[in-house]
Amino acid sequence: FPPFHLEMKSSAVTAAHCQAAPAAAASIKPSRPVETAYLQGQSGTPFPVIRGIGWSEDQGRRPDMEDGMVAISNLAGVANAWLLGIYDGHGGRQTVEMLLQKIHGNVLQHLRSRAIERWQRYRQRAMSRLQDIRRRLDELHFQQQLACRDVRVLMPPTQRLVELLRLGRICEWVLQCEEPSQEGRTETEKSSASKAPTPPSFLTICTEEDVHRALDEAFVQTDVEILRDRVYQSGATACVCLVRPVLRLDLLLEMRPEEISDADWVWFSVERQKPNVIPASTPSQHAIVQADITVAHLGDSRAVLAYTDGHAERLTHPSDHKAGCEREVRRVESLGGWVFGERVNGMLAIGRAFGDWSLKLPPGKANPPYSPTSGAFDRLLNIFGTSPSHAAEQAAAERKEYVVSNAPDVRSVSLTPERPAQAPGGIRRNSPSSRASESQTAMSGQETGAGRVPGLLVLGCDGLFDVCSDQVVAHLALEFLRQLVAVHPDMSPCEAAKATARMLIEEAIGVRGSTDNVSVMV
């Protein structure tokens, strides 16, 4: 049975650096994103979603540059999967440097664990569905035999048989793959497994719930590692975006046989291995192959999705985790802290952040009173009653809630419009994926019906968003990009994205008077 997988070998990817400064995944430099690539998807696939990426930064009037960014393409070997991050440090760069080194690895680690658990559930469901399919095939065979002997008995339609066989083959494939593929298999392991069906990547099979839990756990783990590595005095806000293709096996294994369309089946057919045979298609033609973006953040770094009609959608929490917002005030006070002058314990303007371990516990735990920049080791020793390294192990085991929280807000958005309800025969009618939005059509770059088409994703720190609203950023970026493309039609998407990011920084600093570090990724 031909395998399904969304992986692209690294040798097939050509890195196109989006700015003059060198960048590489192996060595992350301060304030420089990791390697990026402009990916051209195979003909007929509904990807890429990200066609180009660019970034820019400016120290502003601050004495030091404490921001950092990361952009990893081809994440875990999956084509068109990206991890994007923007980190805004305070009190030094130590926490930002730790985030640049650790957070993406921790995210992948927890996604792998979740994917293995999810795959076992899929296998159990596939076994149940396969037993039912075999029973129905036996019934069809019996009906065929009766029809051959008695002209009064109608022959069952061939389409029913085809639909059952399709779903049965998919269930068999799930059962033959013991677990999802992992990144970094050796050539020997690949060779020994060559006769077995190729499983999908762990990154593509996680559900929204799996991704949310993995990001939450990765954030907490990273914060504990910051304490374990004795980074006490600094902190950082963070916004991490995971963009990935999704194989919706959760939908597929609940579908009726007649709901599996030709567009869906092609991903499991022999033609799937021959890209030139696959007809041109758009994301909306597929129900089981989609594209999602999941955003997790601590603090006031934001991700904003700008649609082609000019509408802006903030993907991070509306409060920005500002210490003075009612939600954070209630949480801080319930843990024994206090908010004065819209600052946690009178010191920090945000209620959630990486690092800032001297502020993680309420002030009553520390004696004498402390400031965030002096005697950090002694204060932590007094707070935890033990060494910070041992305290980190306790924090990892107990998963406490802290005054300055390390629990992110996480949100997912589908970037794939759902296709309209259709008729049988490769067609969907009242399926789980089509009921919600029958009027939406393909992501072609133009609006149709009530659907909105994503145009730009903008990540920025508070140096941008403190002086520019989400709507202003979306309007400026889209209008600038339209004019830029009109004047320079030969400009690559990466070049256009970089120019747009620089324009937003000039707007924030030169026009609106931002004095903070400003970092923007488009």
Tab-separated table of N, CA and C in Angstrom, residues 120-226:
chain	number	residue	atom	x	y	z
A	120	GLN	N	-1.473	6.015	18.693
A	120	GLN	CA	-2.030	4.791	19.258
A	120	GLN	C	-3.557	4.855	19.307
A	121	ARG	N	-4.090	6.027	19.593
A	121	ARG	CA	-5.551	6.185	19.565
A	121	ARG	C	-6.080	6.025	18.141
A	122	TYR	N	-5.348	6.573	17.170
A	122	TYR	CA	-5.769	6.412	15.779
A	122	TYR	C	-5.751	4.939	15.378
A	123	ARG	N	-4.771	4.200	15.827
A	123	ARG	CA	-4.689	2.782	15.476
A	123	ARG	C	-5.856	2.000	16.079
A	124	GLN	N	-6.223	2.337	17.302
A	124	GLN	CA	-7.370	1.672	17.918
A	124	GLN	C	-8.650	1.964	17.136
A	125	ARG	N	-8.808	3.224	16.727
A	125	ARG	CA	-10.003	3.587	15.959
A	125	ARG	C	-9.979	2.935	14.578
A	126	ALA	N	-8.794	2.864	13.960
A	126	ALA	CA	-8.684	2.236	12.647
A	126	ALA	C	-9.046	0.757	12.713
A	127	MET	N	-8.642	0.073	13.777
A	127	MET	CA	-8.991	-1.334	13.946
A	127	MET	C	-10.500	-1.512	14.032
A	128	SER	N	-11.139	-0.644	14.797
A	128	SER	CA	-12.590	-0.723	14.933
A	128	SER	C	-13.285	-0.470	13.597
A	129	ARG	N	-12.823	0.565	12.868
A	129	ARG	CA	-13.439	0.867	11.578
A	129	ARG	C	-13.199	-0.249	10.572
A	130	LEU	N	-12.004	-0.848	10.606
A	130	LEU	CA	-11.682	-1.900	9.652
A	130	LEU	C	-12.563	-3.125	9.871
A	131	GLN	N	-12.827	-3.468	11.112
A	131	GLN	CA	-13.724	-4.588	11.394
A	131	GLN	C	-15.116	-4.323	10.836
A	132	ASP	N	-15.590	-3.089	10.994
A	132	ASP	CA	-16.906	-2.731	10.463
A	132	ASP	C	-16.905	-2.763	8.939
A	133	ILE	N	-15.828	-2.300	8.319
A	133	ILE	CA	-15.741	-2.289	6.855
A	133	ILE	C	-15.747	-3.712	6.310
A	134	ARG	N	-15.016	-4.603	6.949
A	134	ARG	CA	-14.987	-5.993	6.490
A	134	ARG	C	-16.364	-6.634	6.596
A	135	ARG	N	-17.077	-6.310	7.656
A	135	ARG	CA	-18.440	-6.833	7.793
A	135	ARG	C	-19.322	-6.324	6.660
A	136	ARG	N	-19.199	-5.041	6.329
A	136	ARG	CA	-20.024	-4.472	5.264
A	136	ARG	C	-19.617	-5.009	3.897
A	137	LEU	N	-18.338	-5.291	3.717
A	137	LEU	CA	-17.897	-5.896	2.457
A	137	LEU	C	-18.459	-7.306	2.300
A	138	ASP	N	-18.509	-8.044	3.395
A	138	ASP	CA	-19.119	-9.379	3.350
A	138	ASP	C	-20.590	-9.278	2.959
A	139	GLU	N	-21.276	-8.277	3.494
A	139	GLU	CA	-22.689	-8.085	3.154
A	139	GLU	C	-22.851	-7.753	1.674
A	140	LEU	N	-21.959	-6.903	1.142
A	140	LEU	CA	-22.013	-6.571	-0.279
A	140	LEU	C	-21.746	-7.802	-1.137
A	141	HIS	N	-20.783	-8.614	-0.727
A	141	HIS	CA	-20.461	-9.830	-1.475
A	141	HIS	C	-21.655	-10.783	-1.491
A	142	PHE	N	-22.313	-10.914	-0.354
A	142	PHE	CA	-23.497	-11.774	-0.286
A	142	PHE	C	-24.605	-11.238	-1.185
A	143	GLN	N	-24.775	-9.894	-1.188
A	143	GLN	CA	-25.803	-9.291	-2.033
A	143	GLN	C	-25.480	-9.492	-3.508
A	144	GLN	N	-24.193	-9.437	-3.862
A	144	GLN	CA	-23.794	-9.678	-5.244
A	144	GLN	C	-24.115	-11.108	-5.671
A	145	GLN	N	-23.842	-12.051	-4.778
A	145	GLN	CA	-24.130	-13.448	-5.097
A	145	GLN	C	-25.623	-13.665	-5.306
A	146	LEU	N	-26.437	-13.023	-4.447
A	146	LEU	CA	-27.884	-13.140	-4.626
A	146	LEU	C	-28.327	-12.543	-5.950
A	147	ALA	N	-27.751	-11.383	-6.302
A	147	ALA	CA	-28.133	-10.718	-7.546
A	147	ALA	C	-27.763	-11.552	-8.764
A	148	CYS	N	-26.672	-12.313	-8.653
A	148	CYS	CA	-26.266	-13.168	-9.767
A	148	CYS	C	-27.232	-14.338	-9.953
A	149	ARG	N	-27.846	-14.784	-8.861
A	149	ARG	CA	-28.744	-15.936	-8.924
A	149	ARG	C	-30.198	-15.541	-9.141
A	150	ASP	N	-30.552	-14.325	-8.740
A	150	ASP	CA	-31.954	-13.916	-8.784
A	150	ASP	C	-32.033	-12.532	-9.417
A	151	VAL	N	-32.655	-12.442	-10.579
A	151	VAL	CA	-32.730	-11.165	-11.298
A	151	VAL	C	-33.574	-10.143	-10.551
A	152	ARG	N	-34.393	-10.607	-9.594
A	152	ARG	CA	-35.216	-9.659	-8.840
A	152	ARG	C	-34.401	-8.891	-7.801
A	153	VAL	N	-33.201	-9.383	-7.483
A	153	VAL	CA	-32.335	-8.714	-6.504
A	153	VAL	C	-31.395	-7.765	-7.233
A	154	LEU	N	-31.382	-6.521	-6.816
A	154	LEU	CA	-30.535	-5.519	-7.458
A	154	LEU	C	-29.070	-5.726	-7.091
A	155	MET	N	-28.216	-5.541	-8.091
A	155	MET	CA	-26.774	-5.589	-7.850
A	155	MET	C	-26.362	-4.326	-7.088
A	156	PRO	N	-25.594	-4.464	-6.003
A	156	PRO	CA	-25.164	-3.267	-5.265
A	156	PRO	C	-24.298	-2.377	-6.148
A	157	PRO	N	-24.423	-1.062	-6.007
A	157	PRO	CA	-23.639	-0.147	-6.851
A	157	PRO	C	-22.137	-0.308	-6.625
A	158	THR	N	-21.403	-0.249	-7.723
A	158	THR	CA	-19.946	-0.389	-7.647
A	158	THR	C	-19.318	0.706	-6.793
A	159	GLN	N	-19.931	1.894	-6.825
A	159	GLN	CA	-19.366	3.011	-6.075
A	159	GLN	C	-19.290	2.705	-4.582
A	160	ARG	N	-20.280	1.990	-4.065
A	160	ARG	CA	-20.253	1.628	-2.645
A	160	ARG	C	-19.049	0.757	-2.329
A	161	LEU	N	-18.765	-0.184	-3.229
A	161	LEU	CA	-17.613	-1.058	-3.031
A	161	LEU	C	-16.309	-0.255	-3.054
A	162	VAL	N	-16.203	0.660	-4.017
A	162	VAL	CA	-14.995	1.482	-4.128
A	162	VAL	C	-14.793	2.313	-2.864
A	163	GLU	N	-15.870	2.893	-2.370
A	163	GLU	CA	-15.775	3.742	-1.178
A	163	GLU	C	-15.331	2.943	0.043
A	164	LEU	N	-15.893	1.744	0.204
A	164	LEU	CA	-15.498	0.905	1.333
A	164	LEU	C	-14.046	0.458	1.220
A	165	LEU	N	-13.631	0.093	0.003
A	165	LEU	CA	-12.251	-0.349	-0.190
A	165	LEU	C	-11.260	0.777	0.088
A	166	ARG	N	-11.612	1.991	-0.321
A	166	ARG	CA	-10.735	3.133	-0.053
A	166	ARG	C	-10.523	3.327	1.448
A	167	LEU	N	-11.624	3.381	2.174
A	167	LEU	CA	-11.510	3.598	3.613
A	167	LEU	C	-10.794	2.428	4.276
A	168	GLY	N	-11.055	1.217	3.788
A	168	GLY	CA	-10.382	0.053	4.349
A	168	GLY	C	-8.881	0.100	4.147
A	169	ARG	N	-8.437	0.535	2.949
A	169	ARG	CA	-7.003	0.618	2.694
A	169	ARG	C	-6.340	1.668	3.585
A	170	ILE	N	-7.043	2.752	3.823
A	170	ILE	CA	-6.489	3.795	4.698
A	170	ILE	C	-6.351	3.265	6.121
A	171	CYS	N	-7.370	2.556	6.598
A	171	CYS	CA	-7.297	1.984	7.948
A	171	CYS	C	-6.169	0.961	8.055
A	172	GLU	N	-5.980	0.159	7.004
A	172	GLU	CA	-4.884	-0.812	7.013
A	172	GLU	C	-3.535	-0.105	7.088
A	173	TRP	N	-3.411	1.006	6.363
A	173	TRP	CA	-2.150	1.760	6.399
A	173	TRP	C	-1.858	2.274	7.805
A	174	VAL	N	-2.883	2.787	8.482
A	174	VAL	CA	-2.691	3.276	9.850
A	174	VAL	C	-2.212	2.143	10.747
A	175	LEU	N	-2.792	0.966	10.585
A	175	LEU	CA	-2.420	-0.168	11.429
A	175	LEU	C	-1.017	-0.686	11.113
A	176	GLN	N	-0.599	-0.579	9.861
A	176	GLN	CA	0.724	-1.074	9.481
A	176	GLN	C	1.848	-0.169	9.981
A	177	CYS	N	1.538	1.093	10.214
A	177	CYS	CA	2.541	2.034	10.734
A	177	CYS	C	2.451	2.036	12.255
A	178	GLU	N	3.458	1.509	12.915
A	178	GLU	CA	3.388	1.367	14.367
A	178	GLU	C	3.424	2.702	15.089
A	179	GLU	N	4.149	3.680	14.537
A	179	GLU	CA	4.201	4.998	15.157
A	179	GLU	C	4.587	6.018	14.102
A	180	PRO	N	4.311	7.303	14.335
A	180	PRO	CA	4.670	8.328	13.354
A	180	PRO	C	6.175	8.440	13.201
A	181	SER	N	6.591	8.930	12.044
A	181	SER	CA	8.026	9.048	11.792
A	181	SER	C	8.636	10.117	12.681
A	182	GLN	N	9.882	9.889	13.055
A	182	GLN	CA	10.611	10.822	13.907
A	182	GLN	C	11.739	11.450	13.106
A	183	GLU	N	12.127	12.632	13.498
A	183	GLU	CA	13.230	13.317	12.841
A	183	GLU	C	14.542	12.636	13.201
A	184	GLY	N	15.448	12.570	12.227
A	184	GLY	CA	16.804	12.135	12.532
A	184	GLY	C	17.026	10.637	12.514
A	185	ARG	N	16.186	9.858	11.781
A	185	ARG	CA	16.465	8.432	11.665
A	185	ARG	C	17.747	8.206	10.862
A	186	THR	N	18.527	7.223	11.264
A	186	THR	CA	19.767	6.921	10.549
A	186	THR	C	19.443	6.224	9.236
A	187	GLU	N	20.421	6.210	8.331
A	187	GLU	CA	20.221	5.556	7.042
A	187	GLU	C	19.965	4.062	7.217
A	188	THR	N	20.609	3.443	8.239
A	188	THR	CA	20.380	2.021	8.492
A	188	THR	C	18.942	1.780	8.902
A	189	GLU	N	18.446	2.637	9.793
A	189	GLU	CA	17.066	2.496	10.240
A	189	GLU	C	16.109	2.698	9.079
A	190	LYS	N	16.413	3.673	8.205
A	190	LYS	CA	15.542	3.927	7.062
A	190	LYS	C	15.560	2.743	6.112
A	191	SER	N	16.758	2.158	5.931
A	191	SER	CA	16.876	1.020	5.026
A	191	SER	C	16.117	-0.186	5.555
A	192	SER	N	16.235	-0.436	6.859
A	192	SER	CA	15.565	-1.594	7.446
A	192	SER	C	14.059	-1.436	7.426
A	193	ALA	N	13.620	-0.192	7.406
A	193	ALA	CA	12.180	0.044	7.426
A	193	ALA	C	11.625	0.326	6.040
A	194	SER	N	12.472	0.150	4.995
A	194	SER	CA	12.063	0.559	3.656
A	194	SER	C	10.887	-0.252	3.128
A	195	LYS	N	10.754	-1.508	3.572
A	195	LYS	CA	9.666	-2.340	3.084
A	195	LYS	C	8.349	-2.047	3.786
A	196	ALA	N	8.421	-1.375	4.893
A	196	ALA	CA	7.202	-1.048	5.627
A	196	ALA	C	6.599	0.239	5.082
A	197	PRO	N	5.302	0.444	5.264
A	197	PRO	CA	4.678	1.693	4.834
A	197	PRO	C	5.324	2.883	5.534
A	198	THR	N	5.456	3.967	4.807
A	198	THR	CA	6.052	5.165	5.389
A	198	THR	C	5.011	5.903	6.219
A	199	PRO	N	5.254	6.074	7.502
A	199	PRO	CA	4.271	6.769	8.345
A	199	PRO	C	4.359	8.273	8.141
A	200	PRO	N	3.338	9.007	8.532
A	200	PRO	CA	3.388	10.464	8.445
A	200	PRO	C	4.299	11.027	9.526
A	201	SER	N	4.729	12.240	9.341
A	201	SER	CA	5.553	12.890	10.354
A	201	SER	C	4.736	13.146	11.613
A	202	PHE	N	5.404	13.065	12.751
A	202	PHE	CA	4.737	13.355	14.024
A	202	PHE	C	4.157	14.762	14.035
A	203	LEU	N	4.765	15.670	13.267
A	203	LEU	CA	4.322	17.063	13.285
A	203	LEU	C	2.966	17.246	12.618
A	204	THR	N	2.619	16.363	11.690
A	204	THR	CA	1.394	16.547	10.910
A	204	THR	C	0.168	15.886	11.526
A	205	ILE	N	0.348	14.988	12.485
A	205	ILE	CA	-0.804	14.230	12.983
A	205	ILE	C	-1.314	14.720	14.329
A	206	CYS	N	-0.595	15.643	14.955
A	206	CYS	CA	-1.061	16.159	16.245
A	206	CYS	C	-2.340	16.960	16.058
A	207	THR	N	-3.289	16.762	16.950
A	207	THR	CA	-4.504	17.558	16.926
A	207	THR	C	-4.239	18.925	17.541
A	208	GLU	N	-5.225	19.790	17.440
A	208	GLU	CA	-5.101	21.116	18.053
A	208	GLU	C	-4.857	21.000	19.550
A	209	GLU	N	-5.562	20.081	20.195
A	209	GLU	CA	-5.362	19.869	21.632
A	209	GLU	C	-3.931	19.429	21.931
A	210	ASP	N	-3.398	18.521	21.104
A	210	ASP	CA	-2.027	18.054	21.306
A	210	ASP	C	-1.030	19.203	21.201
A	211	VAL	N	-1.205	20.036	20.194
A	211	VAL	CA	-0.274	21.144	19.973
A	211	VAL	C	-0.351	22.143	21.119
A	212	HIS	N	-1.564	22.425	21.580
A	212	HIS	CA	-1.713	23.374	22.689
A	212	HIS	C	-1.005	22.860	23.942
A	213	ARG	N	-1.210	21.591	24.252
A	213	ARG	CA	-0.580	21.037	25.449
A	213	ARG	C	0.938	20.971	25.292
A	214	ALA	N	1.404	20.636	24.093
A	214	ALA	CA	2.846	20.551	23.866
A	214	ALA	C	3.508	21.917	24.024
A	215	LEU	N	2.889	22.957	23.489
A	215	LEU	CA	3.458	24.298	23.614
A	215	LEU	C	3.451	24.758	25.066
A	216	ASP	N	2.366	24.476	25.765
A	216	ASP	CA	2.297	24.846	27.176
A	216	ASP	C	3.410	24.160	27.969
A	217	GLU	N	3.578	22.866	27.749
A	217	GLU	CA	4.615	22.119	28.470
A	217	GLU	C	6.017	22.582	28.074
A	218	ALA	N	6.201	22.906	26.790
A	218	ALA	CA	7.518	23.358	26.336
A	218	ALA	C	7.881	24.705	26.946
A	219	PHE	N	6.908	25.598	27.078
A	219	PHE	CA	7.178	26.894	27.693
A	219	PHE	C	7.600	26.715	29.151
A	220	VAL	N	6.861	25.893	29.878
A	220	VAL	CA	7.189	25.683	31.291
A	220	VAL	C	8.561	25.031	31.422
A	221	GLN	N	8.831	24.016	30.598
A	221	GLN	CA	10.129	23.342	30.659
A	221	GLN	C	11.266	24.317	30.368
A	222	THR	N	11.088	25.159	29.367
A	222	THR	CA	12.137	26.124	29.021
A	222	THR	C	12.387	27.096	30.161
A	223	ASP	N	11.323	27.533	30.818
A	223	ASP	CA	11.496	28.471	31.931
A	223	ASP	C	12.236	27.813	33.093
A	224	VAL	N	11.929	26.549	33.348
A	224	VAL	CA	12.640	25.820	34.404
A	224	VAL	C	14.117	25.670	34.043
A	225	GLU	N	14.411	25.421	32.777
A	225	GLU	CA	15.803	25.300	32.349
A	225	GLU	C	16.548	26.625	32.486
A	226	ILE	N	15.838	27.722	32.317
A	226	ILE	CA	16.460	29.034	32.535
A	226	ILE	C	16.900	29.163	33.990
